Amino acid sequence: MFQQIPQYEEQMTIDPLQGNQEAFDSCKHVYYNTCTTSPLIDKYFTARPYHHDFDMYCSFKLNPNATKTIFITGNSFVYFQIRGILDAIKQAKTEFSEAFVIAHPGCSLIAGDLNPVVTDCAIMNGSHDKILDIVKPDIIIHSSRISQFVELGNQTLVHDRFYHEFEKSILHLTNYTDRLILIEPHPHPAGSTNYTNPLAIAHAIQNNQSLTHFRIPIADFRRIHDSSWDRVKEVAKICSNCVLIPTRHMYCENDYCPLIDPKTKIARFCDEAHITPKQSVNYVSDLIKAIDYEDEENKLIS
């Protein structure tokens, strides 16, 4: 079993008005701005979709004496989760010389041909092969929204075209690394509530308004989420070097998935689709376990 790692926590409790303002400010730009141009990425990864403020094609220089490398890929989730992901990499016992990052909004490397042509994401299919073959990362971390690729309500877990695209793409990725870490997508507030950003929470608190409507019914979350993630979990059963990071327990209670932390009253989301950098810190402990420890029988971090 994985060794117990102390929970990574922030220092102190702050006023929710101040906390939500700080959460809003932290969402304005990528949390870590030390991701620099990578000559390897520029040379070997040229099939890129349209430019977007949330895309990332760069690398973080880490321990120059280390021999291992790590690769982070996904969609815009990576842009907003990079604080937690990079904190975990830096705190892990395993040391890396460099963390390469390739992420683009709307595109998912594990979705294969399910990526839509209309958004240019279709060109991502197979586009990472050359850079991965050159870098040969010891670990790949992937985080992306995938519910948009599977028909809503398609809960019957069968080996259909959705499953086969996930299977083909995930198993293909594992050819380039010793370990593929897949982070479960978090709830997606868009369309479920009138939530906009952390300032909406601050405004409600300031006006003594109820916060109970800032939540997603668990039934709605499962209807949107399960049909895609369950297929990924099914693929993981036949993937010897895949590790899954569940996140549902970090967001959802028995009947609802609150968009704010019930204890601090601070927003968990930057907007209708992405978590705050502070929320990504909750991923650190499980990511460290996945990076550092071997457990052939437990491919689900808990």
PDB file of C-alpha atoms in Angstrom:
ATOM      1  CA  MET A   1       0.000   0.000   0.000  1.00  0.00           C
ATOM      2  CA  PHE A   2       1.049   3.617  -0.450  1.00  0.00           C
ATOM      3  CA  GLN A   3       2.686   5.226   2.561  1.00  0.00           C
ATOM      4  CA  GLN A   4       0.678   7.897   4.320  1.00  0.00           C
ATOM      5  CA  ILE A   5       1.760  11.409   3.375  1.00  0.00           C
ATOM      6  CA  PRO A   6       0.755  14.403   5.536  1.00  0.00           C
ATOM      7  CA  GLN A   7      -1.899  16.600   3.993  1.00  0.00           C
ATOM      8  CA  TYR A   8      -0.479  19.681   2.315  1.00  0.00           C
ATOM      9  CA  GLU A   9      -2.300  22.678   3.786  1.00  0.00           C
ATOM     10  CA  GLU A  10      -2.389  26.428   3.514  1.00  0.00           C
ATOM     11  CA  GLN A  11      -1.276  28.423   6.534  1.00  0.00           C
ATOM     12  CA  MET A  12      -4.225  30.198   8.096  1.00  0.00           C
ATOM     13  CA  THR A  13      -7.904  30.996   7.933  1.00  0.00           C
ATOM     14  CA  ILE A  14      -8.768  34.308   6.302  1.00  0.00           C
ATOM     15  CA  ASP A  15     -11.878  36.442   5.988  1.00  0.00           C
ATOM     16  CA  PRO A  16     -14.091  35.018   3.197  1.00  0.00           C
ATOM     17  CA  LEU A  17     -14.447  38.421   1.515  1.00  0.00           C
ATOM     18  CA  GLN A  18     -10.689  38.791   1.352  1.00  0.00           C
ATOM     19  CA  GLY A  19     -10.275  35.131   0.463  1.00  0.00           C
ATOM     20  CA  ASN A  20     -12.632  35.331  -2.502  1.00  0.00           C
ATOM     21  CA  GLN A  21     -10.970  38.509  -3.749  1.00  0.00           C
ATOM     22  CA  GLU A  22      -7.590  36.771  -3.562  1.00  0.00           C
ATOM     23  CA  ALA A  23      -9.033  33.717  -5.319  1.00  0.00           C
ATOM     24  CA  PHE A  24     -10.337  35.957  -8.103  1.00  0.00           C
ATOM     25  CA  ASP A  25      -6.970  37.701  -8.466  1.00  0.00           C
ATOM     26  CA  SER A  26      -5.107  34.373  -8.597  1.00  0.00           C
ATOM     27  CA  CYS A  27      -7.189  33.311 -11.593  1.00  0.00           C
ATOM     28  CA  LYS A  28      -6.102  36.191 -13.816  1.00  0.00           C
ATOM     29  CA  HIS A  29      -2.866  34.581 -14.989  1.00  0.00           C
ATOM     30  CA  VAL A  30      -1.056  31.279 -14.820  1.00  0.00           C
ATOM     31  CA  TYR A  31      -0.018  30.732 -11.206  1.00  0.00           C
ATOM     32  CA  TYR A  32       3.614  29.939 -11.963  1.00  0.00           C
ATOM     33  CA  ASN A  33       5.094  32.211 -14.643  1.00  0.00           C
ATOM     34  CA  THR A  34       8.499  30.501 -14.668  1.00  0.00           C
ATOM     35  CA  CYS A  35       7.506  28.162 -17.490  1.00  0.00           C
ATOM     36  CA  THR A  36       9.989  29.090 -20.209  1.00  0.00           C
ATOM     37  CA  THR A  37      10.287  28.406 -23.904  1.00  0.00           C
ATOM     38  CA  SER A  38      11.498  24.894 -24.615  1.00  0.00           C
ATOM     39  CA  PRO A  39      13.665  24.402 -27.725  1.00  0.00           C
ATOM     40  CA  LEU A  40      12.643  20.727 -27.790  1.00  0.00           C
ATOM     41  CA  ILE A  41       8.925  21.528 -27.739  1.00  0.00           C
ATOM     42  CA  ASP A  42       9.338  24.251 -30.369  1.00  0.00           C
ATOM     43  CA  LYS A  43      11.261  21.878 -32.644  1.00  0.00           C
ATOM     44  CA  TYR A  44       9.290  18.676 -32.239  1.00  0.00           C
ATOM     45  CA  PHE A  45       5.761  19.861 -31.441  1.00  0.00           C
ATOM     46  CA  THR A  46       4.584  21.990 -34.338  1.00  0.00           C
ATOM     47  CA  ALA A  47       0.992  20.816 -34.942  1.00  0.00           C
ATOM     48  CA  ARG A  48      -0.726  23.341 -32.690  1.00  0.00           C
ATOM     49  CA  PRO A  49      -4.356  24.505 -32.699  1.00  0.00           C
ATOM     50  CA  TYR A  50      -5.304  28.182 -32.696  1.00  0.00           C
ATOM     51  CA  HIS A  51      -3.640  30.345 -30.039  1.00  0.00           C
ATOM     52  CA  HIS A  52      -5.465  30.721 -26.727  1.00  0.00           C
ATOM     53  CA  ASP A  53      -4.552  32.557 -23.525  1.00  0.00           C
ATOM     54  CA  PHE A  54      -4.790  29.294 -21.583  1.00  0.00           C
ATOM     55  CA  ASP A  55      -2.507  27.186 -23.764  1.00  0.00           C
ATOM     56  CA  MET A  56       0.946  26.165 -22.518  1.00  0.00           C
ATOM     57  CA  TYR A  57       3.944  25.077 -24.587  1.00  0.00           C
ATOM     58  CA  CYS A  58       6.898  25.450 -22.253  1.00  0.00           C
ATOM     59  CA  SER A  59       8.975  23.780 -19.542  1.00  0.00           C
ATOM     60  CA  PHE A  60       9.941  24.285 -15.912  1.00  0.00           C
ATOM     61  CA  LYS A  61      13.639  23.857 -15.138  1.00  0.00           C
ATOM     62  CA  LEU A  62      13.982  21.891 -11.892  1.00  0.00           C
ATOM     63  CA  ASN A  63      16.996  20.026 -10.453  1.00  0.00           C
ATOM     64  CA  PRO A  64      19.895  20.208 -12.947  1.00  0.00           C
ATOM     65  CA  ASN A  65      21.535  17.208 -11.278  1.00  0.00           C
ATOM     66  CA  ALA A  66      18.500  14.939 -11.710  1.00  0.00           C
ATOM     67  CA  THR A  67      18.255  12.465 -14.575  1.00  0.00           C
ATOM     68  CA  LYS A  68      14.474  11.993 -14.769  1.00  0.00           C
ATOM     69  CA  THR A  69      11.973  14.117 -16.688  1.00  0.00           C
ATOM     70  CA  ILE A  70       8.226  14.538 -16.337  1.00  0.00           C
ATOM     71  CA  PHE A  71       5.646  15.566 -18.928  1.00  0.00           C
ATOM     72  CA  ILE A  72       2.379  17.413 -18.158  1.00  0.00           C
ATOM     73  CA  THR A  73      -0.367  17.416 -20.750  1.00  0.00           C
ATOM     74  CA  GLY A  74      -4.086  18.132 -21.007  1.00  0.00           C
ATOM     75  CA  ASN A  75      -6.373  21.021 -21.819  1.00  0.00           C
ATOM     76  CA  SER A  76      -7.043  24.325 -20.025  1.00  0.00           C
ATOM     77  CA  PHE A  77      -7.418  22.362 -16.769  1.00  0.00           C
ATOM     78  CA  VAL A  78      -3.604  22.209 -16.705  1.00  0.00           C
ATOM     79  CA  TYR A  79      -3.315  26.013 -16.860  1.00  0.00           C
ATOM     80  CA  PHE A  80      -5.403  26.360 -13.699  1.00  0.00           C
ATOM     81  CA  GLN A  81      -4.060  23.256 -11.909  1.00  0.00           C
ATOM     82  CA  ILE A  82      -0.369  23.904 -12.525  1.00  0.00           C
ATOM     83  CA  ARG A  83       0.154  25.171  -8.965  1.00  0.00           C
ATOM     84  CA  GLY A  84      -0.874  21.867  -7.385  1.00  0.00           C
ATOM     85  CA  ILE A  85       0.793  19.738 -10.051  1.00  0.00           C
ATOM     86  CA  LEU A  86       4.108  21.580  -9.868  1.00  0.00           C
ATOM     87  CA  ASP A  87       4.058  21.752  -6.059  1.00  0.00           C
ATOM     88  CA  ALA A  88       3.669  17.967  -5.993  1.00  0.00           C
ATOM     89  CA  ILE A  89       6.542  17.485  -8.430  1.00  0.00           C
ATOM     90  CA  LYS A  90       8.810  19.747  -6.381  1.00  0.00           C
ATOM     91  CA  GLN A  91       7.899  18.094  -3.067  1.00  0.00           C
ATOM     92  CA  ALA A  92       8.147  14.510  -4.286  1.00  0.00           C
ATOM     93  CA  LYS A  93      11.152  12.426  -3.278  1.00  0.00           C
ATOM     94  CA  THR A  94      11.689  11.599  -6.928  1.00  0.00           C
ATOM     95  CA  GLU A  95      13.703  14.404  -8.494  1.00  0.00           C
ATOM     96  CA  PHE A  96      13.312  15.692 -12.030  1.00  0.00           C
ATOM     97  CA  SER A  97      15.552  17.849 -14.172  1.00  0.00           C
ATOM     98  CA  GLU A  98      12.700  19.341 -16.171  1.00  0.00           C
ATOM     99  CA  ALA A  99       8.903  19.359 -16.374  1.00  0.00           C
ATOM    100  CA  PHE A 100       7.630  19.752 -19.935  1.00  0.00           C
ATOM    101  CA  VAL A 101       4.129  21.172 -20.422  1.00  0.00           C
ATOM    102  CA  ILE A 102       1.910  20.916 -23.495  1.00  0.00           C
ATOM    103  CA  ALA A 103      -1.729  21.855 -22.927  1.00  0.00           C
ATOM    104  CA  HIS A 104      -4.419  23.421 -25.084  1.00  0.00           C
ATOM    105  CA  PRO A 105      -8.033  24.410 -24.248  1.00  0.00           C
ATOM    106  CA  GLY A 106     -10.708  22.032 -25.492  1.00  0.00           C
ATOM    107  CA  CYS A 107      -8.247  19.348 -26.572  1.00  0.00           C
ATOM    108  CA  SER A 108      -7.559  16.072 -24.803  1.00  0.00           C
ATOM    109  CA  LEU A 109      -4.725  13.766 -25.743  1.00  0.00           C
ATOM    110  CA  ILE A 110      -6.564  10.762 -24.298  1.00  0.00           C
ATOM    111  CA  ALA A 111      -9.683  11.368 -26.437  1.00  0.00           C
ATOM    112  CA  GLY A 112      -8.069  10.497 -29.764  1.00  0.00           C
ATOM    113  CA  ASP A 113     -10.397  10.904 -32.742  1.00  0.00           C
ATOM    114  CA  LEU A 114     -13.173  12.158 -30.457  1.00  0.00           C
ATOM    115  CA  ASN A 115     -11.414  15.544 -30.504  1.00  0.00           C
ATOM    116  CA  PRO A 116     -13.521  17.773 -32.788  1.00  0.00           C
ATOM    117  CA  VAL A 117     -12.180  18.981 -36.119  1.00  0.00           C
ATOM    118  CA  VAL A 118     -14.028  22.292 -35.777  1.00  0.00           C
ATOM    119  CA  THR A 119     -11.815  23.425 -32.878  1.00  0.00           C
ATOM    120  CA  ASP A 120      -8.556  22.316 -34.538  1.00  0.00           C
ATOM    121  CA  CYS A 121      -8.149  19.746 -31.756  1.00  0.00           C
ATOM    122  CA  ALA A 122      -8.195  16.891 -34.252  1.00  0.00           C
ATOM    123  CA  ILE A 123      -4.618  17.734 -35.237  1.00  0.00           C
ATOM    124  CA  MET A 124      -3.540  16.897 -31.680  1.00  0.00           C
ATOM    125  CA  ASN A 125      -4.101  13.188 -32.333  1.00  0.00           C
ATOM    126  CA  GLY A 126      -0.607  11.693 -32.639  1.00  0.00           C
ATOM    127  CA  SER A 127       1.029  15.119 -32.558  1.00  0.00           C
ATOM    128  CA  HIS A 128       2.867  14.381 -29.296  1.00  0.00           C
ATOM    129  CA  ASP A 129       4.595  11.243 -30.544  1.00  0.00           C
ATOM    130  CA  LYS A 130       7.816  12.877 -31.724  1.00  0.00           C
ATOM    131  CA  ILE A 131       8.398  15.054 -28.655  1.00  0.00           C
ATOM    132  CA  LEU A 132       7.576  12.155 -26.320  1.00  0.00           C
ATOM    133  CA  ASP A 133       9.965   9.903 -28.208  1.00  0.00           C
ATOM    134  CA  ILE A 134      12.725  12.519 -27.872  1.00  0.00           C
ATOM    135  CA  VAL A 135      12.096  13.429 -24.216  1.00  0.00           C
ATOM    136  CA  LYS A 136      11.240   9.882 -23.061  1.00  0.00           C
ATOM    137  CA  PRO A 137       9.583  11.168 -19.854  1.00  0.00           C
ATOM    138  CA  ASP A 138       9.692   8.902 -16.823  1.00  0.00           C
ATOM    139  CA  ILE A 139       6.196  10.093 -15.873  1.00  0.00           C
ATOM    140  CA  ILE A 140       3.334  11.708 -17.784  1.00  0.00           C
ATOM    141  CA  ILE A 141       0.598  13.577 -15.876  1.00  0.00           C
ATOM    142  CA  HIS A 142      -2.624  14.208 -17.785  1.00  0.00           C
ATOM    143  CA  SER A 143      -5.551  16.417 -16.738  1.00  0.00           C
ATOM    144  CA  SER A 144      -8.449  17.411 -18.961  1.00  0.00           C
ATOM    145  CA  ARG A 145     -12.185  17.665 -19.194  1.00  0.00           C
ATOM    146  CA  ILE A 146     -13.505  14.709 -21.207  1.00  0.00           C
ATOM    147  CA  SER A 147     -17.280  14.703 -20.636  1.00  0.00           C
ATOM    148  CA  GLN A 148     -17.855  16.657 -23.862  1.00  0.00           C
ATOM    149  CA  PHE A 149     -16.547  13.717 -25.891  1.00  0.00           C
ATOM    150  CA  VAL A 150     -19.188  11.193 -24.776  1.00  0.00           C
ATOM    151  CA  GLU A 151     -22.932  11.444 -25.353  1.00  0.00           C
ATOM    152  CA  LEU A 152     -24.642  12.672 -22.187  1.00  0.00           C
ATOM    153  CA  GLY A 153     -26.469   9.994 -20.296  1.00  0.00           C
ATOM    154  CA  ASN A 154     -24.591   7.184 -22.039  1.00  0.00           C
ATOM    155  CA  GLN A 155     -24.071   5.405 -18.729  1.00  0.00           C
ATOM    156  CA  THR A 156     -24.028   1.860 -20.047  1.00  0.00           C
ATOM    157  CA  LEU A 157     -20.403   0.844 -19.818  1.00  0.00           C
ATOM    158  CA  VAL A 158     -19.842  -0.990 -23.074  1.00  0.00           C
ATOM    159  CA  HIS A 159     -16.850  -1.253 -25.355  1.00  0.00           C
ATOM    160  CA  ASP A 160     -18.272   1.262 -27.801  1.00  0.00           C
ATOM    161  CA  ARG A 161     -16.485   3.793 -29.999  1.00  0.00           C
ATOM    162  CA  PHE A 162     -16.022   6.131 -27.017  1.00  0.00           C
ATOM    163  CA  TYR A 163     -14.341   3.424 -24.977  1.00  0.00           C
ATOM    164  CA  HIS A 164     -12.173   2.326 -27.893  1.00  0.00           C
ATOM    165  CA  GLU A 165     -10.887   5.866 -28.526  1.00  0.00           C
ATOM    166  CA  PHE A 166      -9.924   6.250 -24.863  1.00  0.00           C
ATOM    167  CA  GLU A 167      -8.348   2.798 -24.888  1.00  0.00           C
ATOM    168  CA  LYS A 168      -6.376   3.414 -28.077  1.00  0.00           C
ATOM    169  CA  SER A 169      -5.125   6.835 -26.972  1.00  0.00           C
ATOM    170  CA  ILE A 170      -4.286   5.954 -23.362  1.00  0.00           C
ATOM    171  CA  LEU A 171      -2.455   2.744 -24.220  1.00  0.00           C
ATOM    172  CA  HIS A 172      -0.588   4.569 -26.983  1.00  0.00           C
ATOM    173  CA  LEU A 173       0.608   7.186 -24.479  1.00  0.00           C
ATOM    174  CA  THR A 174       1.891   4.517 -22.116  1.00  0.00           C
ATOM    175  CA  ASN A 175       4.372   3.382 -24.757  1.00  0.00           C
ATOM    176  CA  TYR A 176       6.369   6.544 -24.088  1.00  0.00           C
ATOM    177  CA  THR A 177       6.589   6.489 -20.297  1.00  0.00           C
ATOM    178  CA  ASP A 178       7.036   4.306 -17.232  1.00  0.00           C
ATOM    179  CA  ARG A 179       3.916   5.756 -15.609  1.00  0.00           C
ATOM    180  CA  LEU A 180       0.840   7.620 -16.842  1.00  0.00           C
ATOM    181  CA  ILE A 181      -1.006   9.542 -14.106  1.00  0.00           C
ATOM    182  CA  LEU A 182      -4.590  10.473 -15.024  1.00  0.00           C
ATOM    183  CA  ILE A 183      -6.374  13.084 -12.879  1.00  0.00           C
ATOM    184  CA  GLU A 184     -10.148  12.677 -12.639  1.00  0.00           C
ATOM    185  CA  PRO A 185     -11.934  15.741 -14.075  1.00  0.00           C
ATOM    186  CA  HIS A 186     -13.581  17.966 -11.486  1.00  0.00           C
ATOM    187  CA  PRO A 187     -17.257  19.071 -11.613  1.00  0.00           C
ATOM    188  CA  HIS A 188     -18.152  21.495 -14.385  1.00  0.00           C
ATOM    189  CA  PRO A 189     -20.406  24.347 -13.151  1.00  0.00           C
ATOM    190  CA  ALA A 190     -21.332  25.624 -16.631  1.00  0.00           C
ATOM    191  CA  GLY A 191     -25.080  25.408 -17.190  1.00  0.00           C
ATOM    192  CA  SER A 192     -25.764  24.016 -13.718  1.00  0.00           C
ATOM    193  CA  THR A 193     -25.785  27.255 -11.712  1.00  0.00           C
ATOM    194  CA  ASN A 194     -25.517  31.007 -12.185  1.00  0.00           C
ATOM    195  CA  TYR A 195     -21.957  30.951 -10.875  1.00  0.00           C
ATOM    196  CA  THR A 196     -19.492  33.266 -12.633  1.00  0.00           C
ATOM    197  CA  ASN A 197     -16.370  33.725 -10.486  1.00  0.00           C
ATOM    198  CA  PRO A 198     -15.237  34.115  -6.828  1.00  0.00           C
ATOM    199  CA  LEU A 199     -16.512  37.695  -6.711  1.00  0.00           C
ATOM    200  CA  ALA A 200     -20.064  36.334  -7.023  1.00  0.00           C
ATOM    201  CA  ILE A 201     -19.504  34.561  -3.700  1.00  0.00           C
ATOM    202  CA  ALA A 202     -18.034  37.687  -2.121  1.00  0.00           C
ATOM    203  CA  HIS A 203     -21.016  39.729  -3.326  1.00  0.00           C
ATOM    204  CA  ALA A 204     -23.493  37.224  -1.884  1.00  0.00           C
ATOM    205  CA  ILE A 205     -21.700  37.179   1.482  1.00  0.00           C
ATOM    206  CA  GLN A 206     -21.512  40.970   1.594  1.00  0.00           C
ATOM    207  CA  ASN A 207     -25.265  41.176   1.003  1.00  0.00           C
ATOM    208  CA  ASN A 208     -26.116  38.427   3.504  1.00  0.00           C
ATOM    209  CA  GLN A 209     -27.484  36.226   0.727  1.00  0.00           C
ATOM    210  CA  SER A 210     -27.734  32.462   0.905  1.00  0.00           C
ATOM    211  CA  LEU A 211     -24.917  30.450  -0.662  1.00  0.00           C
ATOM    212  CA  THR A 212     -26.890  27.212  -0.958  1.00  0.00           C
ATOM    213  CA  HIS A 213     -27.600  27.666  -4.675  1.00  0.00           C
ATOM    214  CA  PHE A 214     -23.882  27.629  -5.473  1.00  0.00           C
ATOM    215  CA  ARG A 215     -23.791  23.876  -5.845  1.00  0.00           C
ATOM    216  CA  ILE A 216     -24.352  21.143  -8.412  1.00  0.00           C
ATOM    217  CA  PRO A 217     -26.802  18.320  -7.641  1.00  0.00           C
ATOM    218  CA  ILE A 218     -24.860  15.062  -7.518  1.00  0.00           C
ATOM    219  CA  ALA A 219     -27.306  13.528 -10.011  1.00  0.00           C
ATOM    220  CA  ASP A 220     -26.473  16.247 -12.564  1.00  0.00           C
ATOM    221  CA  PHE A 221     -22.762  15.797 -11.970  1.00  0.00           C
ATOM    222  CA  ARG A 222     -22.956  12.033 -12.457  1.00  0.00           C
ATOM    223  CA  ARG A 223     -25.098  12.354 -15.588  1.00  0.00           C
ATOM    224  CA  ILE A 224     -22.449  14.550 -17.206  1.00  0.00           C
ATOM    225  CA  HIS A 225     -19.320  13.007 -15.712  1.00  0.00           C
ATOM    226  CA  ASP A 226     -19.669   9.261 -15.268  1.00  0.00           C
ATOM    227  CA  SER A 227     -20.148   8.141 -18.861  1.00  0.00           C
ATOM    228  CA  SER A 228     -16.675   9.412 -19.802  1.00  0.00           C
ATOM    229  CA  TRP A 229     -14.685   8.812 -16.603  1.00  0.00           C
ATOM    230  CA  ASP A 230     -16.071   5.294 -16.140  1.00  0.00           C
ATOM    231  CA  ARG A 231     -14.676   4.405 -19.554  1.00  0.00           C
ATOM    232  CA  VAL A 232     -11.258   5.742 -18.563  1.00  0.00           C
ATOM    233  CA  LYS A 233     -11.398   3.659 -15.372  1.00  0.00           C
ATOM    234  CA  GLU A 234     -12.254   0.618 -17.466  1.00  0.00           C
ATOM    235  CA  VAL A 235      -9.209   1.222 -19.670  1.00  0.00           C
ATOM    236  CA  ALA A 236      -7.022   1.548 -16.563  1.00  0.00           C
ATOM    237  CA  LYS A 237      -7.876  -2.054 -15.675  1.00  0.00           C
ATOM    238  CA  ILE A 238      -5.853  -3.248 -18.658  1.00  0.00           C
ATOM    239  CA  CYS A 239      -3.145  -0.590 -18.369  1.00  0.00           C
ATOM    240  CA  SER A 240      -0.220  -1.862 -16.304  1.00  0.00           C
ATOM    241  CA  ASN A 241       1.417   1.551 -15.847  1.00  0.00           C
ATOM    242  CA  CYS A 242      -1.647   3.793 -15.428  1.00  0.00           C
ATOM    243  CA  VAL A 243      -2.427   5.458 -12.092  1.00  0.00           C
ATOM    244  CA  LEU A 244      -5.742   7.252 -11.491  1.00  0.00           C
ATOM    245  CA  ILE A 245      -6.158  10.227  -9.155  1.00  0.00           C
ATOM    246  CA  PRO A 246      -9.821  10.390  -8.000  1.00  0.00           C
ATOM    247  CA  THR A 247     -11.022  13.912  -7.182  1.00  0.00           C
ATOM    248  CA  ARG A 248     -14.796  13.506  -6.753  1.00  0.00           C
ATOM    249  CA  HIS A 249     -14.472  13.204  -2.961  1.00  0.00           C
ATOM    250  CA  MET A 250     -12.782  16.621  -2.898  1.00  0.00           C
ATOM    251  CA  TYR A 251     -15.864  18.308  -4.369  1.00  0.00           C
ATOM    252  CA  CYS A 252     -18.980  16.258  -3.769  1.00  0.00           C
ATOM    253  CA  GLU A 253     -20.960  15.341  -0.671  1.00  0.00           C
ATOM    254  CA  ASN A 254     -23.968  13.021  -0.492  1.00  0.00           C
ATOM    255  CA  ASP A 255     -26.392  15.043  -2.592  1.00  0.00           C
ATOM    256  CA  TYR A 256     -24.448  18.026  -3.930  1.00  0.00           C
ATOM    257  CA  CYS A 257     -21.084  19.226  -5.209  1.00  0.00           C
ATOM    258  CA  PRO A 258     -20.610  22.685  -3.599  1.00  0.00           C
ATOM    259  CA  LEU A 259     -18.793  25.313  -5.653  1.00  0.00           C
ATOM    260  CA  ILE A 260     -17.417  26.821  -2.452  1.00  0.00           C
ATOM    261  CA  ASP A 261     -15.489  25.307   0.414  1.00  0.00           C
ATOM    262  CA  PRO A 262     -18.161  24.730   3.106  1.00  0.00           C
ATOM    263  CA  LYS A 263     -15.703  25.598   5.892  1.00  0.00           C
ATOM    264  CA  THR A 264     -13.988  28.705   4.529  1.00  0.00           C
ATOM    265  CA  LYS A 265     -16.784  30.007   2.242  1.00  0.00           C
ATOM    266  CA  ILE A 266     -14.117  30.592  -0.402  1.00  0.00           C
ATOM    267  CA  ALA A 267     -14.836  29.740  -4.044  1.00  0.00           C
ATOM    268  CA  ARG A 268     -13.309  26.616  -5.544  1.00  0.00           C
ATOM    269  CA  PHE A 269     -13.713  27.783  -9.139  1.00  0.00           C
ATOM    270  CA  CYS A 270     -12.230  30.625 -11.167  1.00  0.00           C
ATOM    271  CA  ASP A 271     -15.087  30.562 -13.651  1.00  0.00           C
ATOM    272  CA  GLU A 272     -17.663  28.144 -15.057  1.00  0.00           C
ATOM    273  CA  ALA A 273     -15.049  25.544 -15.951  1.00  0.00           C
ATOM    274  CA  HIS A 274     -11.800  25.810 -13.976  1.00  0.00           C
ATOM    275  CA  ILE A 275     -10.704  25.466 -10.355  1.00  0.00           C
ATOM    276  CA  THR A 276      -8.676  28.079  -8.506  1.00  0.00           C
ATOM    277  CA  PRO A 277      -4.928  27.603  -8.004  1.00  0.00           C
ATOM    278  CA  LYS A 278      -5.560  27.211  -4.265  1.00  0.00           C
ATOM    279  CA  GLN A 279      -8.046  24.395  -4.912  1.00  0.00           C
ATOM    280  CA  SER A 280      -5.405  22.563  -6.946  1.00  0.00           C
ATOM    281  CA  VAL A 281      -3.279  22.364  -3.789  1.00  0.00           C
ATOM    282  CA  ASN A 282      -5.694  19.647  -2.609  1.00  0.00           C
ATOM    283  CA  TYR A 283      -4.257  17.423  -5.346  1.00  0.00           C
ATOM    284  CA  VAL A 284      -0.693  17.616  -4.013  1.00  0.00           C
ATOM    285  CA  SER A 285      -0.779  14.752  -1.519  1.00  0.00           C
ATOM    286  CA  ASP A 286      -2.258  12.206  -3.939  1.00  0.00           C
ATOM    287  CA  LEU A 287       0.016  13.325  -6.755  1.00  0.00           C
ATOM    288  CA  ILE A 288       3.076  12.826  -4.553  1.00  0.00           C
ATOM    289  CA  LYS A 289       1.898   9.295  -3.801  1.00  0.00           C
ATOM    290  CA  ALA A 290       1.453   8.601  -7.496  1.00  0.00           C
ATOM    291  CA  ILE A 291       4.865  10.025  -8.380  1.00  0.00           C
ATOM    292  CA  ASP A 292       6.887   8.387  -5.607  1.00  0.00           C
ATOM    293  CA  TYR A 293       5.430   5.037  -4.704  1.00  0.00           C
ATOM    294  CA  GLU A 294       4.924   1.716  -6.426  1.00  0.00           C
ATOM    295  CA  ASP A 295       1.875  -0.475  -5.822  1.00  0.00           C
ATOM    296  CA  GLU A 296       1.032  -2.937  -8.547  1.00  0.00           C
ATOM    297  CA  GLU A 297      -2.346  -3.806  -7.016  1.00  0.00           C
ATOM    298  CA  ASN A 298      -3.514  -0.282  -6.261  1.00  0.00           C
ATOM    299  CA  LYS A 299      -3.764   1.853  -9.383  1.00  0.00           C
ATOM    300  CA  LEU A 300      -6.355   4.125  -7.783  1.00  0.00           C
ATOM    301  CA  ILE A 301      -4.897   6.630  -5.335  1.00  0.00           C
ATOM    302  CA  SER A 302      -7.076   7.132  -2.261  1.00  0.00           C
TER     303      SER A 302
END
